[in-house]
Amino acid sequence: MTSVVTNGSLGAGTGPVPPSAVFSDRAGEEAPCRAGGGSLEEPLGRVLRNLDTVTESQDGLGAGLEGARGGSADEAGSGTADEAVAAEGSIAAEPSRREMILDAASALFAERGYDGASLRDISRRVGISHPGMLHHFSSKEVLLGAVIDRLEAHAQGLLDSADSIASSPETLIAALGGPWDPRKHSMALLATLSAEIVDPGHPGRFRIARLRLVHEHVLERVFDGLEQRGHLVAGTSPKFLARSLFSLLLSLTVREHTVRELQTTSDADPIADVQEFVRLCSVTD
């Protein structure tokens, strides 16, 4: 399913037909909603255009999932010793003001939604003035774009890890207790924004919708890999399982941040629930 594109427009070049055109018949209609504005493409845009040709070289789940935390094993292992020392120092350094704003915005968007959190709310949480906030992000829409950039980087890490996760049902079960953990902040943020984008006017509508499709695509690749290894129950559909599992993950995320707070006993474990889902549709050695 590849055709060569040779014009010089943004994102063009020799390569496959953009999978985003497969994911959505309205690809390209989305509003900019990105941190830097202008014509810079969002990080996952490159991934969407190259999904059919991406290959993974991770040797195990630990190396593969490193990308989901913001960097790849290859990136971590390259460069000189001096660069490695500099990188180590940057990790230990205090977060930048911009990162603090993004942390606060992510938390408030997860708790209240995009419409329910104002720039003044976010600036108060960070402890800076409103003009100070505007120095870093000129509008709430631009700030939302930067928050979604982070979610896309997380999804790209999962995409890079798909083949490693598909090595066995046990490996998928481990991943569901890690980067897809319904108790984690990234899932809470994605669940809240996913619910909000039923509003056609939401500025992040297309990017969040495509992001959900990417998560489903990653899980479909994982289930395809399990099927090829003889680990799926006969007659099951990887595409259906992927959609169902990600819907379950979002539902459990909402439950963790609503129903859970009303319970005096913890009689439901979201990790156990998603792991049971995998066990029901898989065959182990």
mmCIF file of N, CA, C and O in Angstrom, residues 136-231:
data_model
loop_
_atom_site.group_PDB
_atom_site.id
_atom_site.type_symbol
_atom_site.label_atom_id
_atom_site.label_comp_id
_atom_site.label_asym_id
_atom_site.label_seq_id
_atom_site.Cartn_x
_atom_site.Cartn_y
_atom_site.Cartn_z
ATOM 1 N N HIS A 136 5.796 32.314 27.713
ATOM 2 C CA HIS A 136 6.139 30.966 27.256
ATOM 3 C C HIS A 136 5.128 30.420 26.258
ATOM 4 O O HIS A 136 5.501 29.714 25.310
ATOM 5 N N PHE A 137 3.846 30.688 26.470
ATOM 6 C CA PHE A 137 2.783 30.183 25.608
ATOM 7 C C PHE A 137 1.801 31.325 25.343
ATOM 8 O O PHE A 137 1.160 31.823 26.270
ATOM 9 N N SER A 138 1.664 31.702 24.093
ATOM 10 C CA SER A 138 0.897 32.900 23.758
ATOM 11 C C SER A 138 -0.598 32.735 23.918
ATOM 12 O O SER A 138 -1.331 33.727 23.973
ATOM 13 N N SER A 139 -1.083 31.502 23.985
ATOM 14 C CA SER A 139 -2.523 31.264 24.149
ATOM 15 C C SER A 139 -2.740 29.876 24.730
ATOM 16 O O SER A 139 -1.830 29.038 24.739
ATOM 17 N N LYS A 140 -3.955 29.626 25.193
ATOM 18 C CA LYS A 140 -4.258 28.305 25.748
ATOM 19 C C LYS A 140 -4.237 27.249 24.648
ATOM 20 O O LYS A 140 -3.868 26.096 24.896
ATOM 21 N N GLU A 141 -4.603 27.618 23.443
ATOM 22 C CA GLU A 141 -4.576 26.660 22.341
ATOM 23 C C GLU A 141 -3.151 26.232 22.020
ATOM 24 O O GLU A 141 -2.881 25.062 21.752
ATOM 25 N N VAL A 142 -2.218 27.181 22.041
ATOM 26 C CA VAL A 142 -0.811 26.847 21.823
ATOM 27 C C VAL A 142 -0.307 25.934 22.940
ATOM 28 O O VAL A 142 0.433 24.973 22.693
ATOM 29 N N LEU A 143 -0.722 26.203 24.169
ATOM 30 C CA LEU A 143 -0.336 25.359 25.309
ATOM 31 C C LEU A 143 -0.901 23.953 25.149
ATOM 32 O O LEU A 143 -0.200 22.957 25.406
ATOM 33 N N LEU A 144 -2.144 23.842 24.703
ATOM 34 C CA LEU A 144 -2.731 22.526 24.449
ATOM 35 C C LEU A 144 -1.911 21.776 23.408
ATOM 36 O O LEU A 144 -1.673 20.569 23.551
ATOM 37 N N GLY A 145 -1.465 22.482 22.374
ATOM 38 C CA GLY A 145 -0.646 21.827 21.357
ATOM 39 C C GLY A 145 0.615 21.226 21.935
ATOM 40 O O GLY A 145 1.015 20.122 21.571
ATOM 41 N N ALA A 146 1.252 21.947 22.858
ATOM 42 C CA ALA A 146 2.472 21.433 23.480
ATOM 43 C C ALA A 146 2.164 20.234 24.382
ATOM 44 O O ALA A 146 2.964 19.287 24.464
ATOM 45 N N VAL A 147 1.031 20.254 25.062
ATOM 46 C CA VAL A 147 0.624 19.125 25.895
ATOM 47 C C VAL A 147 0.380 17.891 25.022
ATOM 48 O O VAL A 147 0.791 16.772 25.353
ATOM 49 N N ILE A 148 -0.272 18.087 23.874
ATOM 50 C CA ILE A 148 -0.524 16.966 22.972
ATOM 51 C C ILE A 148 0.780 16.451 22.370
ATOM 52 O O ILE A 148 0.932 15.246 22.134
ATOM 53 N N ASP A 149 1.749 17.358 22.151
ATOM 54 C CA ASP A 149 3.071 16.905 21.686
ATOM 55 C C ASP A 149 3.632 15.834 22.613
ATOM 56 O O ASP A 149 4.215 14.843 22.166
ATOM 57 N N ARG A 150 3.470 16.043 23.904
ATOM 58 C CA ARG A 150 3.970 15.064 24.882
ATOM 59 C C ARG A 150 3.248 13.725 24.749
ATOM 60 O O ARG A 150 3.861 12.658 24.802
ATOM 61 N N LEU A 151 1.924 13.779 24.584
ATOM 62 C CA LEU A 151 1.157 12.550 24.422
ATOM 63 C C LEU A 151 1.576 11.816 23.150
ATOM 64 O O LEU A 151 1.631 10.584 23.117
ATOM 65 N N GLU A 152 1.881 12.576 22.112
ATOM 66 C CA GLU A 152 2.311 11.961 20.865
ATOM 67 C C GLU A 152 3.685 11.315 20.999
ATOM 68 O O GLU A 152 3.947 10.251 20.427
ATOM 69 N N ALA A 153 4.572 11.953 21.767
ATOM 70 C CA ALA A 153 5.889 11.358 22.002
ATOM 71 C C ALA A 153 5.751 10.036 22.753
ATOM 72 O O ALA A 153 6.453 9.058 22.472
ATOM 73 N N HIS A 154 4.823 9.993 23.711
ATOM 74 C CA HIS A 154 4.549 8.759 24.451
ATOM 75 C C HIS A 154 4.037 7.682 23.498
ATOM 76 O O HIS A 154 4.491 6.530 23.533
ATOM 77 N N ALA A 155 3.116 8.055 22.598
ATOM 78 C CA ALA A 155 2.575 7.090 21.644
ATOM 79 C C ALA A 155 3.646 6.618 20.677
ATOM 80 O O ALA A 155 3.673 5.450 20.280
ATOM 81 N N GLN A 156 4.547 7.512 20.296
ATOM 82 C CA GLN A 156 5.617 7.112 19.396
ATOM 83 C C GLN A 156 6.532 6.094 20.062
ATOM 84 O O GLN A 156 7.007 5.153 19.416
ATOM 85 N N GLY A 157 6.768 6.260 21.363
ATOM 86 C CA GLY A 157 7.562 5.272 22.080
ATOM 87 C C GLY A 157 6.905 3.909 22.072
ATOM 88 O O GLY A 157 7.570 2.881 21.920
ATOM 89 N N LEU A 158 5.585 3.888 22.235
ATOM 90 C CA LEU A 158 4.857 2.617 22.194
ATOM 91 C C LEU A 158 4.916 2.000 20.796
ATOM 92 O O LEU A 158 5.058 0.788 20.643
ATOM 93 N N LEU A 159 4.805 2.844 19.780
ATOM 94 C CA LEU A 159 4.910 2.363 18.411
ATOM 95 C C LEU A 159 6.267 1.712 18.168
ATOM 96 O O LEU A 159 6.361 0.629 17.582
ATOM 97 N N ASP A 160 7.319 2.346 18.636
ATOM 98 C CA ASP A 160 8.664 1.806 18.477
ATOM 99 C C ASP A 160 8.833 0.481 19.214
ATOM 100 O O ASP A 160 9.732 -0.302 18.896
ATOM 101 N N SER A 161 7.989 0.244 20.215
ATOM 102 C CA SER A 161 8.110 -0.950 21.051
ATOM 103 C C SER A 161 7.156 -2.060 20.650
ATOM 104 O O SER A 161 7.132 -3.110 21.292
ATOM 105 N N ALA A 162 6.359 -1.859 19.593
ATOM 106 C CA ALA A 162 5.279 -2.792 19.272
ATOM 107 C C ALA A 162 5.771 -4.223 19.077
ATOM 108 O O ALA A 162 5.172 -5.173 19.605
ATOM 109 N N ASP A 163 6.844 -4.409 18.330
ATOM 110 C CA ASP A 163 7.318 -5.770 18.075
ATOM 111 C C ASP A 163 7.843 -6.438 19.338
ATOM 112 O O ASP A 163 7.688 -7.651 19.529
ATOM 113 N N SER A 164 8.478 -5.650 20.204
ATOM 114 C CA SER A 164 8.955 -6.213 21.473
ATOM 115 C C SER A 164 7.781 -6.650 22.335
ATOM 116 O O SER A 164 7.808 -7.722 22.953
ATOM 117 N N ILE A 165 6.741 -5.827 22.388
ATOM 118 C CA ILE A 165 5.568 -6.153 23.208
ATOM 119 C C ILE A 165 4.855 -7.378 22.668
ATOM 120 O O ILE A 165 4.250 -8.156 23.426
ATOM 121 N N ALA A 166 4.934 -7.608 21.349
ATOM 122 C CA ALA A 166 4.225 -8.721 20.717
ATOM 123 C C ALA A 166 4.937 -10.057 20.878
ATOM 124 O O ALA A 166 4.471 -11.067 20.346
ATOM 125 N N SER A 167 6.029 -10.103 21.616
ATOM 126 C CA SER A 167 6.803 -11.339 21.708
ATOM 127 C C SER A 167 6.058 -12.452 22.447
ATOM 128 O O SER A 167 6.280 -13.630 22.173
ATOM 129 N N SER A 168 5.157 -12.072 23.367
ATOM 130 C CA SER A 168 4.393 -13.085 24.104
ATOM 131 C C SER A 168 3.249 -12.408 24.834
ATOM 132 O O SER A 168 3.293 -11.195 25.086
ATOM 133 N N PRO A 169 2.194 -13.173 25.204
ATOM 134 C CA PRO A 169 1.113 -12.586 26.003
ATOM 135 C C PRO A 169 1.627 -11.999 27.317
ATOM 136 O O PRO A 169 1.133 -10.968 27.773
ATOM 137 N N GLU A 170 2.627 -12.640 27.909
ATOM 138 C CA GLU A 170 3.165 -12.150 29.173
ATOM 139 C C GLU A 170 3.801 -10.768 29.014
ATOM 140 O O GLU A 170 3.719 -9.931 29.914
ATOM 141 N N THR A 171 4.436 -10.543 27.865
ATOM 142 C CA THR A 171 5.060 -9.251 27.627
ATOM 143 C C THR A 171 4.004 -8.166 27.466
ATOM 144 O O THR A 171 4.159 -7.051 27.968
ATOM 145 N N LEU A 172 2.925 -8.476 26.766
ATOM 146 C CA LEU A 172 1.815 -7.522 26.640
ATOM 147 C C LEU A 172 1.204 -7.243 28.004
ATOM 148 O O LEU A 172 0.903 -6.085 28.342
ATOM 149 N N ILE A 173 1.022 -8.274 28.808
ATOM 150 C CA ILE A 173 0.472 -8.091 30.156
ATOM 151 C C ILE A 173 1.357 -7.152 30.970
ATOM 152 O O ILE A 173 0.864 -6.274 31.691
ATOM 153 N N ALA A 174 2.674 -7.309 30.831
ATOM 154 C CA ALA A 174 3.591 -6.425 31.553
ATOM 155 C C ALA A 174 3.443 -4.982 31.078
ATOM 156 O O ALA A 174 3.458 -4.042 31.877
ATOM 157 N N ALA A 175 3.290 -4.786 29.759
ATOM 158 C CA ALA A 175 3.154 -3.432 29.219
ATOM 159 C C ALA A 175 1.860 -2.774 29.684
ATOM 160 O O ALA A 175 1.815 -1.564 29.919
ATOM 161 N N LEU A 176 0.813 -3.556 29.832
ATOM 162 C CA LEU A 176 -0.468 -2.997 30.276
ATOM 163 C C LEU A 176 -0.403 -2.516 31.719
ATOM 164 O O LEU A 176 -1.223 -1.700 32.142
ATOM 165 N N GLY A 177 0.583 -2.998 32.467
ATOM 166 C CA GLY A 177 0.802 -2.501 33.813
ATOM 167 C C GLY A 177 1.839 -1.406 33.858
ATOM 168 O O GLY A 177 2.212 -0.930 34.922
ATOM 169 N N GLY A 178 2.331 -0.981 32.673
ATOM 170 C CA GLY A 178 3.345 0.058 32.584
ATOM 171 C C GLY A 178 2.831 1.266 31.832
ATOM 172 O O GLY A 178 2.055 2.059 32.357
ATOM 173 N N PRO A 179 3.228 1.445 30.557
ATOM 174 C CA PRO A 179 2.849 2.662 29.829
ATOM 175 C C PRO A 179 1.359 2.824 29.584
ATOM 176 O O PRO A 179 0.897 3.943 29.368
ATOM 177 N N TRP A 180 0.588 1.726 29.598
ATOM 178 C CA TRP A 180 -0.866 1.836 29.419
ATOM 179 C C TRP A 180 -1.622 1.750 30.747
ATOM 180 O O TRP A 180 -2.837 1.570 30.762
ATOM 181 N N ASP A 181 -0.939 1.888 31.850
ATOM 182 C CA ASP A 181 -1.561 1.770 33.174
ATOM 183 C C ASP A 181 -2.675 2.813 33.329
ATOM 184 O O ASP A 181 -2.423 4.020 33.265
ATOM 185 N N PRO A 182 -3.944 2.386 33.544
ATOM 186 C CA PRO A 182 -5.057 3.334 33.694
ATOM 187 C C PRO A 182 -4.898 4.286 34.873
ATOM 188 O O PRO A 182 -5.578 5.314 34.936
ATOM 189 N N ARG A 183 -4.006 3.979 35.799
ATOM 190 C CA ARG A 183 -3.813 4.857 36.960
ATOM 191 C C ARG A 183 -2.833 5.985 36.660
ATOM 192 O O ARG A 183 -2.690 6.900 37.470
ATOM 193 N N LYS A 184 -2.159 5.925 35.515
ATOM 194 C CA LYS A 184 -1.121 6.906 35.218
ATOM 195 C C LYS A 184 -1.697 8.201 34.666
ATOM 196 O O LYS A 184 -2.757 8.234 34.044
ATOM 197 N N HIS A 185 -0.930 9.269 34.882
ATOM 198 C CA HIS A 185 -1.374 10.600 34.476
ATOM 199 C C HIS A 185 -1.600 10.704 32.972
ATOM 200 O O HIS A 185 -2.581 11.305 32.524
ATOM 201 N N SER A 186 -0.706 10.122 32.165
ATOM 202 C CA SER A 186 -0.840 10.240 30.717
ATOM 203 C C SER A 186 -2.146 9.638 30.229
ATOM 204 O O SER A 186 -2.784 10.172 29.307
ATOM 205 N N MET A 187 -2.584 8.538 30.846
ATOM 206 C CA MET A 187 -3.852 7.931 30.458
ATOM 207 C C MET A 187 -5.028 8.777 30.926
ATOM 208 O O MET A 187 -6.042 8.894 30.223
ATOM 209 N N ALA A 188 -4.924 9.370 32.105
ATOM 210 C CA ALA A 188 -6.001 10.236 32.597
ATOM 211 C C ALA A 188 -6.174 11.443 31.678
ATOM 212 O O ALA A 188 -7.302 11.846 31.343
ATOM 213 N N LEU A 189 -5.065 12.027 31.252
ATOM 214 C CA LEU A 189 -5.116 13.174 30.347
ATOM 215 C C LEU A 189 -5.736 12.778 29.018
ATOM 216 O O LEU A 189 -6.603 13.483 28.483
ATOM 217 N N LEU A 190 -5.325 11.636 28.480
ATOM 218 C CA LEU A 190 -5.861 11.189 27.207
ATOM 219 C C LEU A 190 -7.351 10.866 27.321
ATOM 220 O O LEU A 190 -8.133 11.178 26.409
ATOM 221 N N ALA A 191 -7.769 10.275 28.432
ATOM 222 C CA ALA A 191 -9.184 9.942 28.618
ATOM 223 C C ALA A 191 -10.039 11.202 28.687
ATOM 224 O O ALA A 191 -11.121 11.274 28.086
ATOM 225 N N THR A 192 -9.574 12.203 29.429
ATOM 226 C CA THR A 192 -10.343 13.451 29.546
ATOM 227 C C THR A 192 -10.453 14.156 28.205
ATOM 228 O O THR A 192 -11.547 14.572 27.791
ATOM 229 N N LEU A 193 -9.328 14.288 27.504
ATOM 230 C CA LEU A 193 -9.359 14.967 26.212
ATOM 231 C C LEU A 193 -10.159 14.169 25.185
ATOM 232 O O LEU A 193 -10.846 14.746 24.334
ATOM 233 N N SER A 194 -10.107 12.841 25.252
ATOM 234 C CA SER A 194 -10.881 12.005 24.336
ATOM 235 C C SER A 194 -12.378 12.231 24.517
ATOM 236 O O SER A 194 -13.142 12.233 23.545
ATOM 237 N N ALA A 195 -12.798 12.410 25.771
ATOM 238 C CA ALA A 195 -14.218 12.675 26.031
ATOM 239 C C ALA A 195 -14.622 14.055 25.524
ATOM 240 O O ALA A 195 -15.715 14.245 24.985
ATOM 241 N N GLU A 196 -13.718 15.024 25.665
ATOM 242 C CA GLU A 196 -14.032 16.402 25.269
ATOM 243 C C GLU A 196 -14.172 16.589 23.769
ATOM 244 O O GLU A 196 -14.905 17.472 23.318
ATOM 245 N N ILE A 197 -13.475 15.783 22.989
ATOM 246 C CA ILE A 197 -13.444 16.055 21.555
ATOM 247 C C ILE A 197 -14.706 15.622 20.823
ATOM 248 O O ILE A 197 -14.767 15.719 19.592
ATOM 249 N N VAL A 198 -15.732 15.176 21.563
ATOM 250 C CA VAL A 198 -17.037 15.012 20.914
ATOM 251 C C VAL A 198 -17.568 16.383 20.483
ATOM 252 O O VAL A 198 -18.453 16.470 19.640
ATOM 253 N N ASP A 199 -17.032 17.441 21.086
ATOM 254 C CA ASP A 199 -17.367 18.803 20.679
ATOM 255 C C ASP A 199 -16.640 19.113 19.372
ATOM 256 O O ASP A 199 -15.411 19.147 19.347
ATOM 257 N N PRO A 200 -17.357 19.359 18.272
ATOM 258 C CA PRO A 200 -16.694 19.616 16.985
ATOM 259 C C PRO A 200 -15.779 20.834 17.011
ATOM 260 O O PRO A 200 -14.883 20.947 16.179
ATOM 261 N N GLY A 201 -15.982 21.743 17.968
ATOM 262 C CA GLY A 201 -15.170 22.941 18.012
ATOM 263 C C GLY A 201 -13.931 22.832 18.876
ATOM 264 O O GLY A 201 -13.198 23.812 19.018
ATOM 265 N N HIS A 202 -13.689 21.673 19.454
ATOM 266 C CA HIS A 202 -12.523 21.511 20.326
ATOM 267 C C HIS A 202 -11.245 21.683 19.504
ATOM 268 O O HIS A 202 -11.074 21.044 18.455
ATOM 269 N N PRO A 203 -10.303 22.519 19.940
ATOM 270 C CA PRO A 203 -9.112 22.784 19.124
ATOM 271 C C PRO A 203 -8.188 21.584 18.955
ATOM 272 O O PRO A 203 -7.389 21.556 18.021
ATOM 273 N N GLY A 204 -8.271 20.604 19.851
ATOM 274 C CA GLY A 204 -7.417 19.425 19.712
ATOM 275 C C GLY A 204 -8.135 18.230 19.135
ATOM 276 O O GLY A 204 -7.625 17.108 19.204
ATOM 277 N N ARG A 205 -9.297 18.459 18.528
ATOM 278 C CA ARG A 205 -10.159 17.345 18.142
ATOM 279 C C ARG A 205 -9.470 16.326 17.243
ATOM 280 O O ARG A 205 -9.470 15.129 17.527
ATOM 281 N N PHE A 206 -8.894 16.786 16.143
ATOM 282 C CA PHE A 206 -8.333 15.840 15.186
ATOM 283 C C PHE A 206 -7.062 15.181 15.710
ATOM 284 O O PHE A 206 -6.839 13.996 15.498
ATOM 285 N N ARG A 207 -6.238 15.936 16.409
ATOM 286 C CA ARG A 207 -4.992 15.344 16.909
ATOM 287 C C ARG A 207 -5.273 14.291 17.966
ATOM 288 O O ARG A 207 -4.622 13.232 17.981
ATOM 289 N N ILE A 208 -6.224 14.530 18.851
ATOM 290 C CA ILE A 208 -6.543 13.535 19.875
ATOM 291 C C ILE A 208 -7.221 12.325 19.247
ATOM 292 O O ILE A 208 -6.942 11.167 19.622
ATOM 293 N N ALA A 209 -8.122 12.554 18.271
ATOM 294 C CA ALA A 209 -8.784 11.426 17.604
ATOM 295 C C ALA A 209 -7.755 10.557 16.881
ATOM 296 O O ALA A 209 -7.794 9.322 16.969
ATOM 297 N N ARG A 210 -6.822 11.186 16.187
ATOM 298 C CA ARG A 210 -5.777 10.425 15.497
ATOM 299 C C ARG A 210 -4.877 9.717 16.497
ATOM 300 O O ARG A 210 -4.398 8.601 16.251
ATOM 301 N N LEU A 211 -4.642 10.357 17.643
ATOM 302 C CA LEU A 211 -3.800 9.744 18.667
ATOM 303 C C LEU A 211 -4.435 8.457 19.182
ATOM 304 O O LEU A 211 -3.763 7.448 19.397
ATOM 305 N N ARG A 212 -5.753 8.493 19.377
ATOM 306 C CA ARG A 212 -6.441 7.271 19.801
ATOM 307 C C ARG A 212 -6.296 6.182 18.735
ATOM 308 O O ARG A 212 -6.044 5.011 19.061
ATOM 309 N N LEU A 213 -6.423 6.554 17.480
ATOM 310 C CA LEU A 213 -6.268 5.578 16.405
ATOM 311 C C LEU A 213 -4.859 4.999 16.369
ATOM 312 O O LEU A 213 -4.669 3.825 16.044
ATOM 313 N N VAL A 214 -3.873 5.812 16.706
ATOM 314 C CA VAL A 214 -2.500 5.309 16.739
ATOM 315 C C VAL A 214 -2.339 4.275 17.851
ATOM 316 O O VAL A 214 -1.723 3.220 17.658
ATOM 317 N N HIS A 215 -2.895 4.558 19.040
ATOM 318 C CA HIS A 215 -2.839 3.567 20.126
ATOM 319 C C HIS A 215 -3.517 2.262 19.686
ATOM 320 O O HIS A 215 -2.997 1.168 19.948
ATOM 321 N N GLU A 216 -4.652 2.376 19.027
ATOM 322 C CA GLU A 216 -5.339 1.174 18.552
ATOM 323 C C GLU A 216 -4.499 0.449 17.506
ATOM 324 O O GLU A 216 -4.449 -0.790 17.475
ATOM 325 N N HIS A 217 -3.822 1.221 16.657
ATOM 326 C CA HIS A 217 -2.954 0.622 15.645
ATOM 327 C C HIS A 217 -1.793 -0.136 16.296
ATOM 328 O O HIS A 217 -1.442 -1.237 15.854
ATOM 329 N N VAL A 218 -1.194 0.457 17.323
ATOM 330 C CA VAL A 218 -0.093 -0.213 18.017
ATOM 331 C C VAL A 218 -0.574 -1.528 18.621
ATOM 332 O O VAL A 218 0.073 -2.576 18.476
ATOM 333 N N LEU A 219 -1.723 -1.488 19.288
ATOM 334 C CA LEU A 219 -2.253 -2.716 19.898
ATOM 335 C C LEU A 219 -2.619 -3.748 18.835
ATOM 336 O O LEU A 219 -2.441 -4.950 19.041
ATOM 337 N N GLU A 220 -3.116 -3.279 17.684
ATOM 338 C CA GLU A 220 -3.420 -4.216 16.599
ATOM 339 C C GLU A 220 -2.143 -4.897 16.109
ATOM 340 O O GLU A 220 -2.130 -6.108 15.844
ATOM 341 N N ARG A 221 -1.057 -4.129 15.988
ATOM 342 C CA ARG A 221 0.218 -4.725 15.601
ATOM 343 C C ARG A 221 0.680 -5.756 16.624
ATOM 344 O O ARG A 221 1.218 -6.811 16.275
ATOM 345 N N VAL A 222 0.451 -5.459 17.886
ATOM 346 C CA VAL A 222 0.835 -6.405 18.941
ATOM 347 C C VAL A 222 0.017 -7.682 18.815
ATOM 348 O O VAL A 222 0.569 -8.797 18.843
ATOM 349 N N PHE A 223 -1.306 -7.548 18.650
ATOM 350 C CA PHE A 223 -2.148 -8.742 18.521
ATOM 351 C C PHE A 223 -1.847 -9.499 17.222
ATOM 352 O O PHE A 223 -1.920 -10.732 17.194
ATOM 353 N N ASP A 224 -1.513 -8.778 16.146
ATOM 354 C CA ASP A 224 -1.088 -9.455 14.913
ATOM 355 C C ASP A 224 0.154 -10.307 15.176
ATOM 356 O O ASP A 224 0.245 -11.453 14.713
ATOM 357 N N GLY A 225 1.106 -9.728 15.914
ATOM 358 C CA GLY A 225 2.314 -10.470 16.233
ATOM 359 C C GLY A 225 2.035 -11.700 17.079
ATOM 360 O O GLY A 225 2.608 -12.768 16.866
ATOM 361 N N LEU A 226 1.131 -11.553 18.042
ATOM 362 C CA LEU A 226 0.767 -12.701 18.875
ATOM 363 C C LEU A 226 0.075 -13.774 18.043
ATOM 364 O O LEU A 226 0.316 -14.979 18.229
ATOM 365 N N GLU A 227 -0.775 -13.333 17.095
ATOM 366 C CA GLU A 227 -1.464 -14.303 16.241
ATOM 367 C C GLU A 227 -0.465 -15.071 15.382
ATOM 368 O O GLU A 227 -0.579 -16.302 15.235
ATOM 369 N N GLN A 228 0.526 -14.374 14.829
ATOM 370 C CA GLN A 228 1.528 -15.033 14.002
ATOM 371 C C GLN A 228 2.342 -16.043 14.797
ATOM 372 O O GLN A 228 2.829 -17.039 14.242
ATOM 373 N N ARG A 229 2.471 -15.804 16.088
ATOM 374 C CA ARG A 229 3.216 -16.729 16.944
ATOM 375 C C ARG A 229 2.325 -17.820 17.541
ATOM 376 O O ARG A 229 2.775 -18.612 18.357
ATOM 377 N N GLY A 230 1.049 -17.827 17.142
ATOM 378 C CA GLY A 230 0.120 -18.843 17.627
ATOM 379 C C GLY A 230 -0.376 -18.603 19.037
ATOM 380 O O GLY A 230 -0.805 -19.544 19.712
ATOM 381 N N HIS A 231 -0.358 -17.335 19.473
ATOM 382 C CA HIS A 231 -0.731 -17.028 20.850
ATOM 383 C C HIS A 231 -2.154 -16.475 21.002
ATOM 384 O O HIS A 231 -2.556 -16.151 22.120
#
